Short mmCIF file of C-alpha atoms in Angstrom, two decimals:
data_model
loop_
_atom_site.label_atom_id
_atom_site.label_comp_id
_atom_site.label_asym_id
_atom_site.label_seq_id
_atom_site.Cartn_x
_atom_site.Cartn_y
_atom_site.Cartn_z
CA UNK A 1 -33.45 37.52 5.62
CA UNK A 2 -32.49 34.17 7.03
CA UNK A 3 -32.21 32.64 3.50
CA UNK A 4 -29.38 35.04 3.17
CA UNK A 5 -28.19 34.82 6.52
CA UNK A 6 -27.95 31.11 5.82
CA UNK A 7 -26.25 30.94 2.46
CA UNK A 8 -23.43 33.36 3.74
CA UNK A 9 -22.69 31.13 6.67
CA UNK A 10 -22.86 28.22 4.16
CA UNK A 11 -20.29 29.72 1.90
CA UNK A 12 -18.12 30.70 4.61
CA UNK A 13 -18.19 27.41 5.96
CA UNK A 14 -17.26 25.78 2.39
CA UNK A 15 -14.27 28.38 2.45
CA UNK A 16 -13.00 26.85 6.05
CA UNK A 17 -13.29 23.63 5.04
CA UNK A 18 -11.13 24.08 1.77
CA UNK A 19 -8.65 25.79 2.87
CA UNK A 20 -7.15 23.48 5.18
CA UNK A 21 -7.89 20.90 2.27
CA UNK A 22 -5.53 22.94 0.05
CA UNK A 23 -3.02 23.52 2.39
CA UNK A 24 -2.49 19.48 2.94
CA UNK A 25 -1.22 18.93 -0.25
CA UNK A 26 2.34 17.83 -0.58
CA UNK A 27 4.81 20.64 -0.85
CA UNK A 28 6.32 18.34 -3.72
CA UNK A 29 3.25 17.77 -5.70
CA UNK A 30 2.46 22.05 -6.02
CA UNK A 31 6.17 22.80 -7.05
CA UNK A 32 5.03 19.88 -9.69
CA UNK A 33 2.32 21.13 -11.19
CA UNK A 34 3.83 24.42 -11.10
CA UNK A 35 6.93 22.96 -13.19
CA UNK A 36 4.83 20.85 -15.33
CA UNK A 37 2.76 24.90 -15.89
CA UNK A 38 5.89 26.34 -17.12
CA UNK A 39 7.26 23.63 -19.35
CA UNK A 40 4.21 23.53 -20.69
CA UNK A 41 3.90 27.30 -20.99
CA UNK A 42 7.07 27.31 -22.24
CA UNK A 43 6.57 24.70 -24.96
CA UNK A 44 4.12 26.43 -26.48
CA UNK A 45 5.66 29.70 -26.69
CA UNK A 46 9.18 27.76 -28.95
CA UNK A 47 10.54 30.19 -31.42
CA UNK A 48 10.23 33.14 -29.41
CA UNK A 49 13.05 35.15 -27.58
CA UNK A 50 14.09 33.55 -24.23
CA UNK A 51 13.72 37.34 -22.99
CA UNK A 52 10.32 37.80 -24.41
CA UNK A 53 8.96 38.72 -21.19
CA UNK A 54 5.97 40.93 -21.29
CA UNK A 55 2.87 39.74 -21.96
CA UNK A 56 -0.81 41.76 -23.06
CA UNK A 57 -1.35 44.19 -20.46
CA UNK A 58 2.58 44.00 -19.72
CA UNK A 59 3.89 46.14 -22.29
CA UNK A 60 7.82 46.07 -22.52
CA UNK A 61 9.64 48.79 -21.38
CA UNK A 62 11.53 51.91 -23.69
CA UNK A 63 14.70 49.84 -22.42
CA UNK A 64 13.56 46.44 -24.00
CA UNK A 65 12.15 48.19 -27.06
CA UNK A 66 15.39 49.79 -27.94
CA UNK A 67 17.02 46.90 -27.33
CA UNK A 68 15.09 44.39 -29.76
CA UNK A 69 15.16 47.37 -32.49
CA UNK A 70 18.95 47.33 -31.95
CA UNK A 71 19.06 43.45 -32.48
CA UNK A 72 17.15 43.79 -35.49
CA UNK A 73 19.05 45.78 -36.97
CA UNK A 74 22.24 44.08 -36.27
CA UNK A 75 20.71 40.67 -37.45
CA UNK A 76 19.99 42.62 -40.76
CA UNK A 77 23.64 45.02 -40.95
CA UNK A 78 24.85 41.05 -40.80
CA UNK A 79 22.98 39.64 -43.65
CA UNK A 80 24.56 42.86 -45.74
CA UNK A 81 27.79 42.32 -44.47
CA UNK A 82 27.94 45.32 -42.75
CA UNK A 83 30.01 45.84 -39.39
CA UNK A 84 28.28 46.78 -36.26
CA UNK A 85 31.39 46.97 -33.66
CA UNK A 86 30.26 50.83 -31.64
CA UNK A 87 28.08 51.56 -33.67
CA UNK A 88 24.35 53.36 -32.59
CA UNK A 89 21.13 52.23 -33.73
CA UNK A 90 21.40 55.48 -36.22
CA UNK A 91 23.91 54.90 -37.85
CA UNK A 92 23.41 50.74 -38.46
CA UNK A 93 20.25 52.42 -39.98
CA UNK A 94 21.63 54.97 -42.28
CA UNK A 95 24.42 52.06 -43.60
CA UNK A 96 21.17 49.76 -44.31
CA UNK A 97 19.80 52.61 -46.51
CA UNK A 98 22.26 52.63 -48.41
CA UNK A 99 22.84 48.86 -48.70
CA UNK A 100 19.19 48.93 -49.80
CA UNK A 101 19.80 51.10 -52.37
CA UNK A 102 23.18 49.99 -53.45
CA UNK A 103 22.03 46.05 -53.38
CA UNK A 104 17.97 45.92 -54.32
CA UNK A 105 18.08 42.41 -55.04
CA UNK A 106 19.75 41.40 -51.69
CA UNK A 107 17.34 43.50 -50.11
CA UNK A 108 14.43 42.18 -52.00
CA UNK A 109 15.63 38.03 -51.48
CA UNK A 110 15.68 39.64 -47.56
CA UNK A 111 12.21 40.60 -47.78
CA UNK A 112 11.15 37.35 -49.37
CA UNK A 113 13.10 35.18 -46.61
CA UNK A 114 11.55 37.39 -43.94
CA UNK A 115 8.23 37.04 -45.07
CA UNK A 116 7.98 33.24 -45.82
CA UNK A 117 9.65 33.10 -41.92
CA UNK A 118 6.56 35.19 -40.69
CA UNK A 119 4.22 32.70 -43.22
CA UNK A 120 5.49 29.61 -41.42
CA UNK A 121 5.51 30.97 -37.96
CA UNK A 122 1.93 32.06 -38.22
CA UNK A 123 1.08 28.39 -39.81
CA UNK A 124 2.38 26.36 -36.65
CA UNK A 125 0.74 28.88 -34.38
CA UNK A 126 -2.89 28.62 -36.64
CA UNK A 127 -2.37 24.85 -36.22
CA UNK A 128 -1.97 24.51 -32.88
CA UNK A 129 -4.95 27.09 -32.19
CA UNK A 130 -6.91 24.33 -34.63
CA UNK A 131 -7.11 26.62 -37.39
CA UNK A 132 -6.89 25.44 -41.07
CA UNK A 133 -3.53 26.84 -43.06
CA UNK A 134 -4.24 25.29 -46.34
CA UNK A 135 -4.22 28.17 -48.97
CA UNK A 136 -4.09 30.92 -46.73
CA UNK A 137 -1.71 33.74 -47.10
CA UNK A 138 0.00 35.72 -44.11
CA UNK A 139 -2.62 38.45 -43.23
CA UNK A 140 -5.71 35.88 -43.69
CA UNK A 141 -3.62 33.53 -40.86
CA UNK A 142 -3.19 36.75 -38.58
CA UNK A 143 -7.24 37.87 -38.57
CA UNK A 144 -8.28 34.76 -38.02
CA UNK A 145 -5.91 34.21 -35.32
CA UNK A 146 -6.69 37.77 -34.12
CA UNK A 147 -10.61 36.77 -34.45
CA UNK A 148 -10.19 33.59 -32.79
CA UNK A 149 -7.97 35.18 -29.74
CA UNK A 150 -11.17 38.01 -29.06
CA UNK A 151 -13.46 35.30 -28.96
CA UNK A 152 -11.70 34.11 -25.86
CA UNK A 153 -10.99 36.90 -24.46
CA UNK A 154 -14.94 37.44 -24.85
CA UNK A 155 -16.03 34.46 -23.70
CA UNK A 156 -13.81 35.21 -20.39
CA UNK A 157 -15.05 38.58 -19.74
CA UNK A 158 -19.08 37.69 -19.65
CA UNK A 159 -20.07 38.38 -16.73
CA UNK A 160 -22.01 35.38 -15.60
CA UNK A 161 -26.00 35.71 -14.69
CA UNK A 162 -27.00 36.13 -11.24
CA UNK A 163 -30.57 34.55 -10.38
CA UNK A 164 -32.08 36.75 -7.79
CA UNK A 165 -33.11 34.73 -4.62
CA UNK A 166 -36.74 35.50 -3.32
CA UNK A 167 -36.94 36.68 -0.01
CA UNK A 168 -39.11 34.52 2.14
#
């Protein structure tokens, strides 16, 4: 009993002593490392929407989901040439039917310009995860990125071993 007794007063007495360690430190120097955190954070993260908010376990909202469908299908009702002053998310969609059908090779060099966008994006993101691109096609690139990213996530969640102490 006065093993434990004597390691909770230890660790308590660790937690004093650090806290008025922490609390020392230069206002400036903590709003620094946070700034250098998000540049960094944002670095990494190029490419993406500046309103890409959410993050796993944050899913976006029906508000921000209607909006990037919306965007998406003005950025494509643009490539056909088609107007999208008032118009709903409906009807942009029913016009882009028909442009598919009407134009199939516009549609098709779409699909191609879409996909080799996807192909590089997923490239630069392998690389900087250290993952090898050469010769790999979209879907190969997003497992192992997938496999790579539950690895982590496993490697985080272990729970670490606990020695029991012997009672003396």
């Amino acid at each position: 009993m006065r093993t434990k007794s004597f390691v909770a007063l230890l660790t308590i007495a660790l937690f004093v002593a650090a806290a008025p360690a922490y609390a020392a430190q230069p206002e400036d120097q903590q709003s620094a490392e946070k700034g250098a955190d998000a540049q960094s954070h944002s670095s990494s993260h190029e490419g993406w929407k500046s309103d890409h908010e959410h993050h796993h376990g944050n899913p976006p909202s029906a508000a921000q989901i209607e909006e990037h469908r919306l965007a998406k299908l003005r950025y494509m009702a643009k490539y056909f040439g088609i107007s999208t002053e008032g118009k709903t998310a409906d009807q942009l969609k029913n016009e882009l039917k028909a442009a598919k059908v009407k134009d199939k090779d516009k549609w098709e060099a779409f699909k191609a310009e879409h996909q080799a966008k996807r192909l590089e994006h997923l490239k630069r993101v392998a690389t900087e995860h250290g993952i090898s691109t050469e010769g790999k096609s979209a879907d190969q690139l997003l497992d192992e990125l997938r496999k790579q990213r539950r690895a982590e996530e496993k490697k985080q969640t272990v729970p670490s071993q606990k020695t029991k102490v012997k009672e003396s």
